[in-house]
Amino acid sequence: MSLLSIPIELHLEVASYCKNEDLGHLIRTHSLLNMRLQNELHKRALSWRPEGLLHDKDDGYGGLARPLDENEGATLEYALVYKRHHLVDYLLRHNIAGIEGNGNWSALQWATKWAPFDVMNKLFEYAINGPTPLNTDQVTRILGIYLDRVPQKLDELPEPKCGHGDWCECGWAVSEEELQVFRILLLLGADPMGASAIVLDPEYNPPTAVPFTFRARNGDILRLLAEAGADIHWQPPQTTTQIMHSTHGKRLTTVLYTACFDPEFPSSVVLELLKRGADPNCQGPAIPHAERVLPLFETMIQITHPKKSEHLLDYGVDINTREEGGEYTEWDSHGNFPIHQGIELTKDYAGTWARVISRTPDLEVRNYDGETALQAAISCGSLQSCGSLRYARLLIEAGADVNVRDQDGRGLLRLPFHMSEADGMSGRNYFLAERMHFLANYGLETQNLDLIPTEEALEYASHLWDKSCACSASESGFKLLYQFELYWKVLMNVLDALERVPDRGGTEGRWFRDELESAYSTRNAVAEMRKTRERIGERYAELPYRSEDGVDSTHWLPQQWDAERQKAWWIRDD
């Protein structure tokens, strides 16, 4: 029997046994069935709910993966969450959107969490051309939610695979589709300034509404907010107490300052702010007893990203301003200049070093401890991963005074190290040996005999030699003797340098050669070092700061020393 021949009232009975997909096929087989059953399919579309509803499915933002009520728009929201995109199309075509009378549209918020971009665009198109204007307060809230999601939270990012290095900013990249979402939300009336309340210690600090610019973690997103009218120069109100940034415990001042100290902001945000006229010397609102807050110091102290400090320097930050607050207040109220702060940076900050040095009018200006930048760099124990000797090289090349004396009259060779004893004897000896190599090389290059550490090298080497001989049969004796190799290489470097300065170093050179031979007897010292290596055996390769060529350097020719000096790690910028 044909379905068309049975009574009409039975058609609905038959349809009730059909799944939605089967009913759709049935309707399409005949125009009469379409007329009779289309209304039934429409009712099903309006009341659709997923089977086995996952009431406890977390959406990743503290909510559930389902609408929280059963309003008219709930079906559209379910369709978005469960990716029934054909149903989304159908509901929008039939104006079943669920926009409330006050303009609230919860489906739009669900879409920004769950829907792909093509589906979001359909909702945006409907909102732009729809019969009811959206509530701009709700659209603003959605913009704030999207700011927290895009770019993706850094602690949720997978390991970078781009191969761009440690300072790569690919994690902050946004797609054109994501930028389009921001454009449309702003077009729909979202307030580009927005506001999110930060309350810290409410007994002392009033709640402060912080603009969306403080949450824009991408330069292009910040640009869209600024083009829509966001004020990048916003500052918190003046209060009798400091308003603190709730996340990082920093004083709330300007978005530029925040972007400089906060590692969650890429350098592109700093650059965009500066392009739009942000003051690189901003210090925030005046409040009693406020520390002097300069973004440049934050980028150098926090070591957030090399490009941040470079951008500030390129846009005219005041290089002649001291840091008056921070950790140095207890000792001296004068603080550091940027040229002193550069000592703490790594080799990745070579661009910052070059800019700071070239723009500092007085390289001999003193820091809070009474040191010049060169003195502080020479005093700072530095491994190859750090930058103090590289920085010292740049300072000397720029004209820093190598004959400078500290408050106690000590020259560069006699400066103490600013490093903890916890680093151990091996570490301290390594740093001292590297400093002596550094100064000996520059003494030879500039023919400055005062920089060649004749007395200092003999003094430290003798100290280790005597201690190692006193306990030569013990494990500590082995370690002391291999540390002596560090200074043996220094002694050989000094010896070569003295041979190549005028009159072979004169009286100083003759004294050094006599002391070297009488103290050690070259043949005996080399024999003892080789014997120690044999005793230690395979363990030698595991010892820190060992000198692989300390013994071999005894017989190096001048050409070999020249090659060695050119490959010193503080010479290379890589």
CSV table of C-alpha atoms in Angstrom, one decimal, residues 156-160:
chain,number,residue,atom,x,y,z
A,156,GLU,CA,48.3,25.4,27.7
A,157,LEU,CA,50.5,25.8,24.6
A,158,PRO,CA,52.2,22.6,23.3
A,159,GLU,CA,56.0,22.6,23.0
A,160,PRO,CA,57.1,24.9,20.2
